[in-house]
Short mmCIF file of C-alpha atoms in Angstrom, two decimals:
data_model
loop_
_atom_site.label_atom_id
_atom_site.label_comp_id
_atom_site.label_asym_id
_atom_site.label_seq_id
_atom_site.Cartn_x
_atom_site.Cartn_y
_atom_site.Cartn_z
CA VAL A 1 -52.32 -89.02 18.53
CA GLY A 2 -49.21 -87.59 17.27
CA VAL A 3 -47.43 -90.33 18.70
CA VAL A 4 -49.57 -93.23 17.48
CA LEU A 5 -49.19 -91.55 13.84
CA VAL A 6 -45.24 -91.38 14.42
CA LEU A 7 -44.93 -94.83 15.29
CA LEU A 8 -47.34 -95.95 12.58
CA VAL A 9 -45.23 -94.09 9.99
CA VAL A 10 -42.06 -95.84 11.69
CA ALA A 11 -43.57 -99.00 11.54
CA LEU A 12 -44.55 -98.45 8.01
CA ALA A 13 -41.14 -97.24 7.06
CA LEU A 14 -39.28 -100.35 8.62
CA GLY A 15 -41.83 -102.72 6.60
CA LEU A 16 -43.14 -104.37 9.98
CA GLY A 17 -46.06 -106.54 9.12
CA ASP A 18 -45.00 -106.65 5.41
CA ASP A 19 -43.36 -109.94 5.81
CA GLY A 20 -45.30 -113.19 6.95
CA GLY A 21 -45.49 -114.10 10.53
CA THR A 22 -46.70 -116.64 12.39
CA ALA A 23 -50.30 -116.54 13.57
CA SER A 24 -52.56 -118.66 15.63
CA SER A 25 -54.81 -120.78 14.24
CA PRO A 26 -57.65 -123.09 15.16
CA LEU A 27 -55.39 -125.90 13.77
CA ASP A 28 -52.68 -125.40 16.05
CA GLY A 29 -51.45 -128.43 18.05
CA LYS A 30 -54.11 -130.65 16.11
CA PRO A 31 -53.69 -133.41 13.63
CA ALA A 32 -53.54 -131.84 10.28
CA PRO A 33 -56.66 -131.88 8.30
CA VAL A 34 -56.95 -134.21 5.37
CA LEU A 35 -55.27 -132.87 2.00
CA ALA A 36 -55.92 -135.21 -0.87
CA GLY A 37 -56.81 -134.68 -4.24
CA GLN A 38 -55.63 -134.30 -7.92
CA THR A 39 -52.40 -132.32 -8.45
CA LEU A 40 -51.55 -130.11 -11.66
CA ASP A 41 -49.85 -132.90 -13.23
CA GLY A 42 -52.71 -135.19 -12.89
CA ARG A 43 -51.51 -137.26 -10.28
CA ARG A 44 -53.18 -138.16 -6.96
CA PHE A 45 -51.85 -136.50 -3.68
CA ASP A 46 -52.27 -137.42 0.13
CA LEU A 47 -50.67 -135.42 2.50
CA ALA A 48 -50.73 -138.87 4.66
CA ASP A 49 -48.09 -140.03 2.34
CA LEU A 50 -45.51 -137.64 3.81
CA ARG A 51 -45.95 -138.64 7.23
CA GLY A 52 -42.59 -138.64 8.96
CA SER A 53 -41.16 -135.45 7.42
CA TRP A 54 -41.71 -131.87 7.73
CA VAL A 55 -44.30 -130.32 5.19
CA VAL A 56 -44.88 -126.82 4.13
CA VAL A 57 -48.62 -126.53 3.08
CA ASN A 58 -48.70 -123.47 0.87
CA PHE A 59 -51.91 -121.99 0.04
CA PHE A 60 -51.47 -119.38 -2.86
CA SER A 61 -52.65 -117.89 -6.04
CA THR A 62 -50.84 -116.37 -9.15
CA ASN A 63 -53.01 -113.01 -8.85
CA CYS A 64 -51.47 -112.20 -5.52
CA VAL A 65 -48.18 -110.24 -5.42
CA PRO A 66 -46.89 -111.35 -2.29
CA CYS A 67 -47.35 -115.15 -3.73
CA LYS A 68 -45.11 -114.29 -6.63
CA LEU A 69 -42.45 -112.65 -4.27
CA GLU A 70 -42.42 -115.83 -1.83
CA HIS A 71 -42.44 -118.36 -4.83
CA PRO A 72 -38.49 -118.07 -5.05
CA GLU A 73 -38.00 -118.46 -1.63
CA LEU A 74 -40.44 -121.58 -1.75
CA VAL A 75 -38.03 -122.96 -4.83
CA THR A 76 -34.93 -122.51 -2.66
CA PHE A 77 -36.55 -124.34 0.43
CA ALA A 78 -37.67 -127.13 -1.83
CA GLY A 79 -34.42 -127.36 -3.41
CA ARG A 80 -32.39 -127.23 -0.37
CA HIS A 81 -34.33 -130.32 1.10
CA ALA A 82 -34.79 -132.46 -2.31
CA GLY A 83 -32.20 -134.70 -1.84
CA ALA A 84 -32.72 -135.63 2.04
CA GLY A 85 -36.34 -135.70 1.85
CA ASP A 86 -37.04 -134.48 5.18
CA ARG A 87 -38.96 -131.26 4.34
CA TYR A 88 -41.30 -130.76 1.56
CA VAL A 89 -43.38 -128.29 0.07
CA VAL A 90 -46.93 -128.76 -1.07
CA SER A 91 -49.04 -125.97 -2.71
CA VAL A 92 -52.75 -125.64 -2.77
CA VAL A 93 -54.21 -123.32 -5.29
CA PHE A 94 -56.55 -120.80 -4.03
CA ASP A 95 -59.06 -119.14 -6.25
CA ASP A 96 -57.11 -119.59 -9.31
CA THR A 97 -57.39 -121.70 -12.42
CA PRO A 98 -55.23 -124.89 -13.01
CA GLU A 99 -53.99 -123.37 -16.41
CA GLU A 100 -52.80 -120.03 -14.68
CA VAL A 101 -50.96 -122.12 -12.18
CA ALA A 102 -49.33 -124.24 -14.61
CA GLU A 103 -48.13 -121.66 -16.50
CA PHE A 104 -46.75 -119.92 -13.51
CA PHE A 105 -44.77 -122.91 -12.56
CA ALA A 106 -43.52 -123.65 -15.85
CA ARG A 107 -42.17 -119.69 -15.72
CA GLN A 108 -41.01 -119.41 -12.12
CA GLY A 109 -39.93 -122.97 -11.32
CA GLY A 110 -40.91 -125.36 -8.79
CA ASP A 111 -41.47 -129.26 -9.15
CA TRP A 112 -43.43 -130.07 -5.94
CA PRO A 113 -47.09 -131.20 -5.83
CA VAL A 114 -49.63 -128.54 -6.36
CA VAL A 115 -53.11 -129.87 -5.07
CA ILE A 116 -56.00 -128.53 -6.99
CA ASP A 117 -58.88 -126.98 -4.72
CA ARG A 118 -61.76 -126.17 -7.25
CA ASP A 119 -64.34 -125.60 -4.62
CA GLY A 120 -62.36 -124.46 -1.73
CA ALA A 121 -62.96 -127.22 0.40
CA ALA A 122 -59.41 -127.66 1.19
CA ALA A 123 -59.04 -123.75 2.25
CA VAL A 124 -61.82 -124.15 4.45
CA GLU A 125 -60.65 -127.26 6.17
CA TRP A 126 -57.28 -125.54 6.58
CA SER A 127 -58.97 -122.13 8.00
CA VAL A 128 -57.59 -120.38 4.98
CA THR A 129 -59.18 -116.96 4.10
CA ALA A 130 -56.40 -115.23 2.27
CA VAL A 131 -53.10 -115.93 0.34
CA PRO A 132 -50.35 -116.38 1.05
CA GLU A 133 -50.66 -118.64 3.81
CA SER A 134 -48.48 -121.40 4.69
CA ILE A 135 -49.17 -123.90 7.45
CA ILE A 136 -46.05 -126.07 8.93
CA VAL A 137 -47.02 -129.73 9.77
CA ALA A 138 -44.65 -131.82 11.67
CA PRO A 139 -43.36 -135.24 10.96
CA SER A 140 -46.26 -136.49 13.50
CA GLY A 141 -48.58 -135.15 11.29
CA VAL A 142 -49.73 -132.29 13.81
CA VAL A 143 -50.01 -128.84 12.79
CA VAL A 144 -47.02 -126.49 14.13
CA THR A 145 -48.04 -123.00 13.28
CA LYS A 146 -49.66 -121.04 10.29
CA VAL A 147 -47.43 -118.26 8.49
CA LYS A 148 -49.46 -115.37 7.19
CA GLY A 149 -47.79 -113.74 4.45
CA GLY A 150 -45.18 -114.52 2.28
CA VAL A 151 -42.14 -117.22 3.78
CA ARG A 152 -38.64 -117.02 3.34
CA ALA A 153 -36.71 -120.22 3.00
CA GLU A 154 -33.89 -119.28 6.13
CA GLU A 155 -37.02 -118.58 8.32
CA LEU A 156 -38.56 -121.85 7.49
CA ASP A 157 -35.25 -123.93 8.01
CA ARG A 158 -34.64 -121.77 11.19
CA PHE A 159 -38.23 -122.44 12.43
CA ILE A 160 -38.02 -126.09 12.06
CA ASP A 161 -34.32 -126.32 13.27
CA ASP A 162 -35.37 -124.53 16.44
CA ILE A 163 -38.40 -127.00 17.07
CA GLU A 164 -36.12 -129.95 16.38
CA ALA A 165 -33.13 -128.61 18.60
CA ALA A 166 -35.72 -128.29 21.27
CA ALA A 167 -37.08 -131.57 20.94
CA GLY A 168 -33.53 -133.08 20.75
CA VAL A 169 -33.84 -134.10 17.20
CA SER A 170 -30.33 -133.43 15.06
CA SER A 171 -30.80 -132.00 11.59
CA PRO A 172 -29.30 -134.09 8.74
CA VAL B 1 -126.51 -84.82 34.20
CA SER B 2 -125.73 -87.00 31.41
CA THR B 3 -126.07 -85.65 27.78
CA PRO B 4 -126.55 -88.00 25.03
CA LEU B 5 -124.18 -87.45 21.98
CA ALA B 6 -125.63 -86.04 18.57
CA PRO B 7 -125.99 -88.53 15.99
CA GLY B 8 -123.06 -87.03 14.01
CA ARG B 9 -120.70 -87.25 16.71
CA TRP B 10 -121.51 -90.66 17.75
CA ASP B 11 -120.67 -91.76 14.29
CA ARG B 12 -117.59 -90.12 14.16
CA ARG B 13 -116.60 -91.44 17.48
CA ARG B 14 -117.65 -94.94 16.37
CA ARG B 15 -115.57 -94.72 13.30
CA GLN B 16 -112.44 -93.45 15.21
CA ALA B 17 -112.98 -96.46 17.40
CA LEU B 18 -113.29 -98.80 14.48
CA SER B 19 -110.13 -97.24 12.87
CA TRP B 20 -108.12 -97.79 16.25
CA ALA B 21 -109.57 -101.47 16.48
CA ALA B 22 -108.27 -101.86 12.64
CA CYS B 23 -105.05 -100.49 13.44
CA ALA B 24 -104.53 -102.79 16.48
CA VAL B 25 -105.52 -105.82 14.67
CA VAL B 26 -103.11 -105.21 12.00
CA LEU B 27 -100.38 -104.23 14.44
CA VAL B 28 -101.09 -107.24 16.72
CA GLY B 29 -100.96 -109.48 13.50
CA SER B 30 -98.10 -108.35 12.25
CA LEU B 31 -96.37 -108.88 15.43
CA GLY B 32 -97.84 -112.31 15.92
CA PHE B 33 -96.50 -113.22 12.10
CA GLY B 34 -93.30 -111.85 12.91
CA VAL B 35 -92.80 -113.65 16.40
CA PHE B 36 -94.76 -116.84 15.67
CA GLY B 37 -94.79 -116.95 11.78
CA ASP B 38 -93.08 -119.96 10.13
CA ARG B 39 -89.74 -118.58 8.84
CA THR B 40 -88.09 -121.75 8.54
CA PRO B 41 -86.20 -121.98 5.18
CA ARG B 42 -88.02 -124.50 3.00
CA THR B 43 -85.56 -125.34 0.32
CA ASP B 44 -81.84 -126.50 0.65
CA ALA B 45 -81.05 -123.04 -1.37
CA GLU B 46 -82.97 -121.45 1.50
CA ARG B 47 -81.17 -122.84 3.95
CA VAL B 48 -77.77 -122.15 2.58
CA ARG B 49 -78.80 -118.50 2.08
CA ALA B 50 -80.14 -118.15 5.56
CA LEU B 51 -76.79 -119.69 7.00
CA ALA B 52 -74.66 -117.77 4.82
CA GLU B 53 -76.33 -114.46 6.12
CA SER B 54 -75.31 -115.48 9.86
CA VAL B 55 -71.68 -115.98 8.99
CA ALA B 56 -69.61 -112.98 8.85
CA CYS B 57 -67.15 -112.83 5.69
CA PRO B 58 -63.83 -113.14 7.44
CA THR B 59 -61.82 -110.97 5.00
CA CYS B 60 -64.53 -108.11 4.69
CA GLN B 61 -65.91 -105.31 6.82
CA GLY B 62 -69.26 -105.68 7.68
CA GLN B 63 -70.35 -108.10 5.18
CA SER B 64 -71.97 -111.59 5.47
CA VAL B 65 -70.80 -114.51 3.73
CA ALA B 66 -73.93 -114.18 1.68
CA SER B 67 -73.45 -110.65 0.27
CA SER B 68 -69.57 -110.93 -0.24
CA ASN B 69 -67.87 -112.24 -3.44
CA SER B 70 -64.53 -112.60 -1.65
CA PRO B 71 -62.83 -116.04 -2.11
CA ALA B 72 -62.90 -116.82 1.52
CA ALA B 73 -66.78 -115.99 1.36
CA VAL B 74 -67.21 -118.04 -1.87
CA ASN B 75 -65.38 -120.84 -0.13
CA ILE B 76 -67.59 -120.75 2.98
CA ARG B 77 -70.62 -120.73 1.09
CA ASN B 78 -69.63 -123.62 -0.95
CA GLU B 79 -69.03 -125.36 2.47
CA ILE B 80 -72.15 -124.55 3.86
CA ALA B 81 -74.01 -126.11 0.79
CA ARG B 82 -71.94 -129.18 1.00
CA LEU B 83 -72.81 -129.51 4.72
CA VAL B 84 -76.60 -128.90 3.76
CA ASP B 85 -76.24 -131.56 1.02
CA ALA B 86 -74.90 -133.78 3.46
CA GLY B 87 -78.04 -133.30 5.68
CA ARG B 88 -76.11 -131.60 8.47
CA SER B 89 -78.48 -129.36 10.95
CA GLU B 90 -78.28 -125.74 11.22
CA GLU B 91 -76.37 -125.90 14.64
CA GLU B 92 -73.71 -128.29 13.15
CA ILE B 93 -73.02 -126.30 10.22
CA VAL B 94 -72.69 -123.04 12.33
CA ALA B 95 -70.47 -124.71 14.88
CA ARG B 96 -68.16 -126.31 11.87
CA ILE B 97 -67.89 -122.74 10.37
CA THR B 98 -67.32 -120.93 13.58
CA THR B 99 -64.61 -123.53 14.60
CA GLN B 100 -62.69 -122.98 11.46
CA PHE B 101 -63.14 -119.09 11.41
CA GLU B 102 -63.15 -117.69 14.88
CA GLY B 103 -65.50 -115.03 15.66
CA SER B 104 -67.47 -115.39 12.27
CA SER B 105 -70.73 -115.67 13.57
CA LEU B 106 -73.02 -112.91 13.34
CA VAL B 107 -75.75 -114.15 15.69
CA PRO B 108 -75.16 -112.88 19.19
CA GLU B 109 -74.87 -115.29 21.94
CA SER B 110 -78.33 -115.59 24.15
CA SER B 111 -76.35 -115.74 27.18
CA GLY B 112 -74.14 -113.85 29.28
CA VAL B 113 -73.72 -110.02 28.67
CA VAL B 114 -73.93 -110.33 24.96
CA GLY B 115 -77.28 -111.77 25.49
CA LEU B 116 -78.72 -108.42 26.47
CA VAL B 117 -78.70 -107.54 22.84
CA TRP B 118 -81.87 -109.69 22.72
CA VAL B 119 -83.62 -108.44 25.94
CA ILE B 120 -82.73 -104.56 25.72
CA PRO B 121 -85.05 -104.01 22.47
CA VAL B 122 -88.04 -105.91 24.02
CA VAL B 123 -87.78 -103.97 27.53
CA ALA B 124 -87.37 -100.71 25.77
CA THR B 125 -90.29 -101.46 23.51
CA VAL B 126 -92.64 -102.46 26.16
CA ALA B 127 -91.46 -99.35 28.45
CA ALA B 128 -91.94 -96.99 25.49
CA ALA B 129 -95.56 -98.42 24.90
CA ALA B 130 -96.49 -98.16 28.75
CA GLY B 131 -94.90 -94.76 28.64
CA LEU B 132 -96.90 -93.54 25.51
CA VAL B 133 -100.05 -94.87 27.14
CA ALA B 134 -99.77 -93.04 30.52
CA VAL B 135 -99.01 -89.96 28.51
CA PHE B 136 -102.06 -90.25 26.13
CA ARG B 137 -104.31 -91.04 29.25
CA ARG B 138 -102.96 -88.01 30.94
CA TRP B 139 -103.53 -85.85 28.15
CA SER B 140 -106.96 -87.37 27.56
CA ALA B 141 -108.06 -86.63 30.96
CA ALA B 142 -106.65 -83.26 31.16
CA GLU B 143 -108.14 -82.16 27.87
CA ARG B 144 -111.70 -83.41 28.61
CA PRO B 145 -113.70 -80.33 29.19
CA GLN B 146 -115.74 -80.20 32.68
CA PRO B 147 -119.10 -78.49 32.07
CA SER B 148 -119.53 -75.50 34.56
CA ASP B 149 -122.41 -74.90 36.82
CA ALA B 150 -123.69 -72.05 34.07
CA ASP B 151 -123.38 -74.68 31.42
CA ARG B 152 -125.57 -77.09 33.34
CA GLU B 153 -128.01 -74.57 33.99
CA LEU B 154 -128.33 -73.64 30.28
CA VAL B 155 -128.74 -77.30 29.43
CA ALA B 156 -131.38 -77.92 32.36
CA ALA B 157 -133.29 -74.60 30.90
CA TYR B 158 -133.16 -76.05 27.43
CA LEU B 159 -134.08 -79.43 28.10
CA ALA B 160 -137.12 -77.91 30.33
CA GLY B 161 -137.99 -75.85 27.39
CA GLU B 162 -138.17 -78.92 25.09
CA GLU B 163 -140.54 -80.57 27.49
#
């Protein structure tokens, strides 16, 4: 018991399990579920329109601290690929109001589509139970993995770069 | 020698027998209603409630989707309501939810080792009832007083005097 406690304390001290990590999901390796609906700015969004690009589908809430902490990372990631248009971020509101979210984006930045999911249908469709969760969708439209917890821009890029390298695709 | 029961004792036995019979009727009736009674939810709201009670909240400890107000539970309840509205069957709805949220079903499987949870209570109940009947019979037989020869002589003498 003592050894387990010591290991637990060490793990906590090192912050293991704090950051997001990939997790298995019933969606892995399957075509991404439909994600279509109205965005915060009143436009119509359809994930299918982004076929051919990598998409990070990020479920979040402004009430969630890890979501707030990861937001600058998403801003960095989206900004880095804004010109190339090869990798996108799409956010889905989870258990939050559009007003709160609009205020949050106005304050924290970020100009990617934010889909409103009023009745939680998208969250169920994407098997999301808690936020933040990010699902990485390949250009083929297949779900590659799910990241539970906050993401980091560098890790997202490294993850996608590794997959592209393994597949023999060169990054722009 | 058979001795007729006194009228008061006969009435008491008859009342006891009637009480036991009434208990048996109530017990069998309750069991029958519980097993064979129509518990099918009648309205869509009842169906949603019943289905929600059979799904575990994925972010809670020991709560069903029906009893939790966590965002995930609320979302799943909404999904169940949508599927009920769409006319899906109970089996289809449970399959859909358990596919999206693995391990969320609160209804044990009816086959394999897990299926024993359905069988063990029934076997235990039948065994317990059989054991009780056997014990009561043994007690009943052991406690029944047997008249001695002296008792029989006394009774015979009494009856002879009556005549």
